GROMACS .gro file of C-alpha atoms in nm:
model
  316
    1UNK     CA    1   0.687   2.707   2.870
    2UNK     CA    2   0.730   2.343   2.972
    3UNK     CA    3   1.045   2.176   2.844
    4UNK     CA    4   1.003   1.955   2.540
    5UNK     CA    5   0.990   1.585   2.616
    6UNK     CA    6   1.188   1.328   2.423
    7UNK     CA    7   0.912   1.068   2.442
    8UNK     CA    8   0.808   0.974   2.087
    9UNK     CA    9   0.438   1.048   2.030
   10UNK     CA   10   0.217   0.749   1.962
   11UNK     CA   11   0.000   0.781   1.650
   12UNK     CA   12  -0.292   0.542   1.611
   13UNK     CA   13  -0.586   0.498   1.379
   14UNK     CA   14  -0.832   0.233   1.492
   15UNK     CA   15  -1.167   0.111   1.362
   16UNK     CA   16  -1.433  -0.057   1.573
   17UNK     CA   17  -1.744  -0.268   1.527
   18UNK     CA   18  -1.851  -0.238   1.891
   19UNK     CA   19  -1.916   0.090   2.077
   20UNK     CA   20  -1.777  -0.050   2.404
   21UNK     CA   21  -1.439  -0.119   2.243
   22UNK     CA   22  -1.443   0.228   2.087
   23UNK     CA   23  -1.516   0.398   2.420
   24UNK     CA   24  -1.241   0.207   2.603
   25UNK     CA   25  -0.983   0.299   2.338
   26UNK     CA   26  -0.999   0.672   2.413
   27UNK     CA   27  -0.718   0.753   2.655
   28UNK     CA   28  -0.787   1.001   2.931
   29UNK     CA   29  -1.164   0.945   2.945
   30UNK     CA   30  -1.352   0.700   3.164
   31UNK     CA   31  -1.661   0.649   2.953
   32UNK     CA   32  -1.915   0.426   2.787
   33UNK     CA   33  -2.114   0.453   2.465
   34UNK     CA   34  -2.469   0.332   2.410
   35UNK     CA   35  -2.596   0.287   2.057
   36UNK     CA   36  -2.931   0.461   2.000
   37UNK     CA   37  -2.989   0.397   1.629
   38UNK     CA   38  -3.038   0.069   1.441
   39UNK     CA   39  -2.764  -0.099   1.239
   40UNK     CA   40  -2.412  -0.237   1.267
   41UNK     CA   41  -2.189  -0.001   1.458
   42UNK     CA   42  -1.886   0.143   1.281
   43UNK     CA   43  -1.648   0.375   1.460
   44UNK     CA   44  -1.311   0.528   1.382
   45UNK     CA   45  -1.065   0.686   1.622
   46UNK     CA   46  -0.759   0.882   1.515
   47UNK     CA   47  -0.543   0.982   1.808
   48UNK     CA   48  -0.202   1.120   1.891
   49UNK     CA   49  -0.084   1.054   2.245
   50UNK     CA   50   0.230   1.165   2.424
   51UNK     CA   51   0.404   1.428   2.635
   52UNK     CA   52   0.104   1.524   2.844
   53UNK     CA   53  -0.129   1.583   2.551
   54UNK     CA   54  -0.368   1.387   2.334
   55UNK     CA   55  -0.534   1.492   2.011
   56UNK     CA   56  -0.813   1.274   1.882
   57UNK     CA   57  -1.091   1.275   1.626
   58UNK     CA   58  -1.382   1.033   1.659
   59UNK     CA   59  -1.652   0.941   1.411
   60UNK     CA   60  -1.942   0.697   1.440
   61UNK     CA   61  -2.215   0.597   1.200
   62UNK     CA   62  -2.507   0.589   1.446
   63UNK     CA   63  -2.660   0.824   1.706
   64UNK     CA   64  -2.504   0.757   2.045
   65UNK     CA   65  -2.536   0.829   2.414
   66UNK     CA   66  -2.201   0.898   2.580
   67UNK     CA   67  -2.145   0.901   2.954
   68UNK     CA   68  -1.836   0.923   3.169
   69UNK     CA   69  -1.577   1.157   3.315
   70UNK     CA   70  -1.247   1.325   3.231
   71UNK     CA   71  -0.942   1.175   3.399
   72UNK     CA   72  -0.820   1.370   3.700
   73UNK     CA   73  -0.529   1.604   3.635
   74UNK     CA   74  -0.647   1.686   3.281
   75UNK     CA   75  -0.830   1.954   3.085
   76UNK     CA   76  -1.047   1.865   2.785
   77UNK     CA   77  -1.117   2.103   2.496
   78UNK     CA   78  -1.335   1.982   2.211
   79UNK     CA   79  -1.615   2.046   1.966
   80UNK     CA   80  -1.857   1.873   1.734
   81UNK     CA   81  -1.743   1.867   1.370
   82UNK     CA   82  -1.963   1.951   1.073
   83UNK     CA   83  -2.338   1.977   1.122
   84UNK     CA   84  -2.367   1.734   1.410
   85UNK     CA   85  -2.662   1.793   1.641
   86UNK     CA   86  -2.624   1.696   2.005
   87UNK     CA   87  -2.641   1.788   2.371
   88UNK     CA   88  -2.378   1.774   2.644
   89UNK     CA   89  -2.476   1.805   3.010
   90UNK     CA   90  -2.809   1.956   2.907
   91UNK     CA   91  -2.671   2.214   2.664
   92UNK     CA   92  -2.657   2.239   2.284
   93UNK     CA   93  -2.307   2.170   2.147
   94UNK     CA   94  -2.360   2.282   1.788
   95UNK     CA   95  -2.223   2.634   1.844
   96UNK     CA   96  -1.999   2.577   2.143
   97UNK     CA   97  -1.659   2.459   2.255
   98UNK     CA   98  -1.656   2.200   2.531
   99UNK     CA   99  -1.418   2.270   2.820
  100UNK     CA  100  -1.421   2.009   3.096
  101UNK     CA  101  -1.180   1.987   3.385
  102UNK     CA  102  -1.044   1.666   3.532
  103UNK     CA  103  -1.287   1.459   3.735
  104UNK     CA  104  -1.594   1.625   3.586
  105UNK     CA  105  -1.865   1.394   3.455
  106UNK     CA  106  -2.044   1.433   3.126
  107UNK     CA  107  -2.359   1.294   2.966
  108UNK     CA  108  -2.418   1.360   2.598
  109UNK     CA  109  -2.665   1.259   2.330
  110UNK     CA  110  -2.612   1.282   1.957
  111UNK     CA  111  -2.925   1.305   1.745
  112UNK     CA  112  -2.714   1.259   1.431
  113UNK     CA  113  -2.415   1.024   1.385
  114UNK     CA  114  -2.141   1.199   1.585
  115UNK     CA  115  -1.808   1.328   1.466
  116UNK     CA  116  -1.609   1.532   1.710
  117UNK     CA  117  -1.255   1.634   1.792
  118UNK     CA  118  -1.086   1.688   2.127
  119UNK     CA  119  -0.762   1.802   2.278
  120UNK     CA  120  -0.681   1.652   2.619
  121UNK     CA  121  -0.403   1.823   2.813
  122UNK     CA  122  -0.247   1.752   3.150
  123UNK     CA  123  -0.297   2.027   3.408
  124UNK     CA  124   0.078   2.087   3.410
  125UNK     CA  125   0.102   2.140   3.034
  126UNK     CA  126  -0.223   2.338   3.032
  127UNK     CA  127  -0.095   2.573   3.305
  128UNK     CA  128   0.224   2.642   3.110
  129UNK     CA  129   0.023   2.748   2.805
  130UNK     CA  130  -0.215   2.956   3.018
  131UNK     CA  131   0.082   3.152   3.146
  132UNK     CA  132   0.236   3.179   2.800
  133UNK     CA  133  -0.089   3.309   2.649
  134UNK     CA  134  -0.169   3.528   2.952
  135UNK     CA  135  -0.512   3.367   2.998
  136UNK     CA  136  -0.528   3.211   3.348
  137UNK     CA  137  -0.896   3.306   3.381
  138UNK     CA  138  -0.989   3.051   3.117
  139UNK     CA  139  -0.925   2.754   3.345
  140UNK     CA  140  -1.258   2.584   3.401
  141UNK     CA  141  -1.392   2.290   3.594
  142UNK     CA  142  -1.686   2.256   3.358
  143UNK     CA  143  -1.814   2.483   3.083
  144UNK     CA  144  -1.973   2.502   2.743
  145UNK     CA  145  -1.851   2.818   2.577
  146UNK     CA  146  -2.061   2.959   2.297
  147UNK     CA  147  -1.864   3.074   1.992
  148UNK     CA  148  -1.942   3.219   1.651
  149UNK     CA  149  -1.977   3.007   1.339
  150UNK     CA  150  -1.657   3.162   1.204
  151UNK     CA  151  -1.465   3.073   1.519
  152UNK     CA  152  -1.610   2.722   1.511
  153UNK     CA  153  -1.478   2.677   1.157
  154UNK     CA  154  -1.139   2.811   1.263
  155UNK     CA  155  -1.108   2.552   1.540
  156UNK     CA  156  -1.213   2.279   1.297
  157UNK     CA  157  -0.921   2.383   1.075
  158UNK     CA  158  -0.686   2.351   1.371
  159UNK     CA  159  -0.800   1.991   1.420
  160UNK     CA  160  -0.776   1.922   1.047
  161UNK     CA  161  -0.409   2.020   1.069
  162UNK     CA  162  -0.363   1.785   1.362
  163UNK     CA  163  -0.546   1.505   1.185
  164UNK     CA  164  -0.325   1.564   0.882
  165UNK     CA  165  -0.019   1.499   1.094
  166UNK     CA  166  -0.183   1.188   1.235
  167UNK     CA  167  -0.230   1.063   0.881
  168UNK     CA  168   0.125   1.149   0.779
  169UNK     CA  169   0.041   1.445   0.553
  170UNK     CA  170   0.343   1.641   0.674
  171UNK     CA  171   0.580   1.420   0.477
  172UNK     CA  172   0.816   1.389   0.773
  173UNK     CA  173   0.822   1.175   1.089
  174UNK     CA  174   0.624   1.306   1.384
  175UNK     CA  175   0.857   1.378   1.676
  176UNK     CA  176   0.799   1.502   2.028
  177UNK     CA  177   0.916   1.846   1.915
  178UNK     CA  178   0.675   1.847   1.620
  179UNK     CA  179   0.388   1.742   1.844
  180UNK     CA  180   0.470   2.015   2.094
  181UNK     CA  181   0.466   2.273   1.815
  182UNK     CA  182   0.131   2.142   1.690
  183UNK     CA  183  -0.025   2.164   2.037
  184UNK     CA  184   0.115   2.514   2.079
  185UNK     CA  185  -0.039   2.621   1.747
  186UNK     CA  186  -0.374   2.471   1.842
  187UNK     CA  187  -0.384   2.639   2.183
  188UNK     CA  188  -0.262   2.964   2.034
  189UNK     CA  189  -0.573   2.951   1.817
  190UNK     CA  190  -0.803   2.812   2.088
  191UNK     CA  191  -0.744   3.060   2.368
  192UNK     CA  192  -0.838   3.385   2.189
  193UNK     CA  193  -1.159   3.218   2.070
  194UNK     CA  194  -1.239   3.100   2.421
  195UNK     CA  195  -1.175   3.450   2.549
  196UNK     CA  196  -1.423   3.592   2.297
  197UNK     CA  197  -1.683   3.329   2.379
  198UNK     CA  198  -1.916   3.329   2.671
  199UNK     CA  199  -2.022   3.057   2.911
  200UNK     CA  200  -2.373   2.947   2.829
  201UNK     CA  201  -2.617   3.044   3.106
  202UNK     CA  202  -2.836   2.772   3.250
  203UNK     CA  203  -3.160   2.961   3.199
  204UNK     CA  204  -3.351   2.724   2.973
  205UNK     CA  205  -3.541   2.544   3.245
  206UNK     CA  206  -3.758   2.360   2.994
  207UNK     CA  207  -3.465   2.194   2.821
  208UNK     CA  208  -3.285   2.145   3.151
  209UNK     CA  209  -3.589   1.950   3.267
  210UNK     CA  210  -3.600   1.745   2.947
  211UNK     CA  211  -3.239   1.623   2.991
  212UNK     CA  212  -3.295   1.556   3.358
  213UNK     CA  213  -3.604   1.349   3.279
  214UNK     CA  214  -3.411   1.137   3.029
  215UNK     CA  215  -3.122   1.086   3.270
  216UNK     CA  216  -3.351   0.986   3.558
  217UNK     CA  217  -3.546   0.745   3.337
  218UNK     CA  218  -3.224   0.579   3.220
  219UNK     CA  219  -3.098   0.544   3.577
  220UNK     CA  220  -3.435   0.410   3.692
  221UNK     CA  221  -3.445   0.143   3.419
  222UNK     CA  222  -3.084   0.032   3.475
  223UNK     CA  223  -3.142   0.009   3.850
  224UNK     CA  224  -3.435  -0.226   3.780
  225UNK     CA  225  -3.287  -0.406   3.486
  226UNK     CA  226  -3.466  -0.734   3.554
  227UNK     CA  227  -3.808  -0.567   3.553
  228UNK     CA  228  -4.024  -0.458   3.264
  229UNK     CA  229  -4.056  -0.084   3.319
  230UNK     CA  230  -4.340   0.078   3.127
  231UNK     CA  231  -4.392   0.436   3.014
  232UNK     CA  232  -4.666   0.460   3.274
  233UNK     CA  233  -4.420   0.352   3.546
  234UNK     CA  234  -4.183   0.631   3.442
  235UNK     CA  235  -4.458   0.892   3.430
  236UNK     CA  236  -4.575   0.791   3.777
  237UNK     CA  237  -4.223   0.785   3.914
  238UNK     CA  238  -4.152   1.138   3.787
  239UNK     CA  239  -4.509   1.264   3.825
  240UNK     CA  240  -4.519   1.392   3.469
  241UNK     CA  241  -4.755   1.342   3.175
  242UNK     CA  242  -4.695   1.099   2.891
  243UNK     CA  243  -4.669   1.398   2.656
  244UNK     CA  244  -4.393   1.555   2.866
  245UNK     CA  245  -4.205   1.225   2.874
  246UNK     CA  246  -4.236   1.188   2.496
  247UNK     CA  247  -4.121   1.543   2.433
  248UNK     CA  248  -3.824   1.502   2.666
  249UNK     CA  249  -3.688   1.203   2.477
  250UNK     CA  250  -3.756   1.343   2.130
  251UNK     CA  251  -3.591   1.676   2.218
  252UNK     CA  252  -3.292   1.511   2.386
  253UNK     CA  253  -3.219   1.204   2.173
  254UNK     CA  254  -3.447   1.231   1.871
  255UNK     CA  255  -3.633   0.907   1.946
  256UNK     CA  256  -3.932   0.793   2.151
  257UNK     CA  257  -3.883   0.685   2.513
  258UNK     CA  258  -3.960   0.316   2.449
  259UNK     CA  259  -3.702   0.300   2.170
  260UNK     CA  260  -3.439   0.481   2.377
  261UNK     CA  261  -3.483   0.267   2.686
  262UNK     CA  262  -3.497  -0.054   2.482
  263UNK     CA  263  -3.163   0.046   2.326
  264UNK     CA  264  -3.016   0.103   2.674
  265UNK     CA  265  -3.133  -0.240   2.791
  266UNK     CA  266  -3.012  -0.414   2.474
  267UNK     CA  267  -2.672  -0.251   2.517
  268UNK     CA  268  -2.669  -0.385   2.872
  269UNK     CA  269  -2.732  -0.739   2.746
  270UNK     CA  270  -2.459  -0.711   2.485
  271UNK     CA  271  -2.206  -0.582   2.738
  272UNK     CA  272  -2.299  -0.860   2.982
  273UNK     CA  273  -2.247  -1.121   2.709
  274UNK     CA  274  -1.910  -0.968   2.619
  275UNK     CA  275  -1.774  -0.999   2.972
  276UNK     CA  276  -1.908  -1.345   3.061
  277UNK     CA  277  -1.837  -1.688   2.923
  278UNK     CA  278  -2.117  -1.896   2.774
  279UNK     CA  279  -2.094  -2.151   3.056
  280UNK     CA  280  -2.141  -1.872   3.310
  281UNK     CA  281  -2.435  -1.696   3.148
  282UNK     CA  282  -2.652  -1.807   2.860
  283UNK     CA  283  -2.803  -1.563   2.613
  284UNK     CA  284  -3.149  -1.625   2.759
  285UNK     CA  285  -3.023  -1.558   3.114
  286UNK     CA  286  -2.851  -1.236   3.006
  287UNK     CA  287  -3.164  -1.120   2.825
  288UNK     CA  288  -3.381  -1.198   3.125
  289UNK     CA  289  -3.155  -0.992   3.352
  290UNK     CA  290  -3.252  -0.688   3.147
  291UNK     CA  291  -3.622  -0.767   3.128
  292UNK     CA  292  -3.634  -0.951   2.792
  293UNK     CA  293  -3.842  -1.260   2.867
  294UNK     CA  294  -3.937  -1.368   2.514
  295UNK     CA  295  -3.631  -1.511   2.334
  296UNK     CA  296  -3.763  -1.462   1.980
  297UNK     CA  297  -3.869  -1.101   2.041
  298UNK     CA  298  -3.540  -1.030   2.215
  299UNK     CA  299  -3.336  -1.176   1.928
  300UNK     CA  300  -3.531  -0.976   1.673
  301UNK     CA  301  -3.486  -0.652   1.869
  302UNK     CA  302  -3.113  -0.722   1.920
  303UNK     CA  303  -3.066  -0.796   1.548
  304UNK     CA  304  -3.262  -0.486   1.449
  305UNK     CA  305  -3.052  -0.256   1.669
  306UNK     CA  306  -2.701  -0.397   1.629
  307UNK     CA  307  -2.720  -0.565   1.290
  308UNK     CA  308  -2.611  -0.907   1.417
  309UNK     CA  309  -2.759  -1.179   1.638
  310UNK     CA  310  -2.685  -1.227   2.010
  311UNK     CA  311  -2.505  -1.551   1.929
  312UNK     CA  312  -2.250  -1.354   1.725
  313UNK     CA  313  -2.134  -1.149   2.025
  314UNK     CA  314  -1.774  -1.233   2.110
  315UNK     CA  315  -1.768  -1.390   2.455
  316UNK     CA  316  -1.472  -1.373   2.692
   0.00000   0.00000   0.00000
């Protein structure tokens, strides 16, 4: 086993009113969040960081689209908590454990407000536990591993124990030694479950196509952010029917294509406003860059999605 470090673990609980801030606060992931449902965003992140490991639990009040990659030199193990419904890299996460290796990209959609927990481990620490638990075959560059409902509940309990330590339920200070013991207990529970699980086969070509359609539409719209892209444009670009397009978005994200793509564009405006000063880019200019040419309609759509007006966005 790796020698215990004397670096004190860092325990943090943070709350957010902007999905971009929430995404950036998660150590070890290079990611962005896009709000898909209407209302003011509220997010909470509980995380423990130190000694080559990170335990974190995230919760958000609105359906989200998450996109990014795991930092190189790391292994990510995680799962959705409760009855959350979502997809990761074209596969259903409701009965699976996520296992992503460093450098691998991910693209997920939550149909319900997400709550999930993850354990991020450096390759060095991960390898030491693999050897200790005699499970080197479980190393994976990218996998969704299907598990039973009972095993899913067992892993949730492991994270509840970790979250309890984050919240100080142990009654004693959290030290590097305590954190190391916690991680060891979690992996000692994780690995047998992973060994019993199976990697989900990519045989559902219908659903694979649905996720691919959504991804390609999002990329197409963002690449032409100053244009007004219609549903017809997307159907012609992909050579699919309107019905197929509609089904793809409803099955993947739970909303119609126009609503999804409008949310993506509105998120783009908000992020542009956040990183530019008013003298550099007016609200109208930012909106126009993402195809919103009618100020009143844009403001109404922005307010309806985020719960506040464009003028209330904090500028740099």
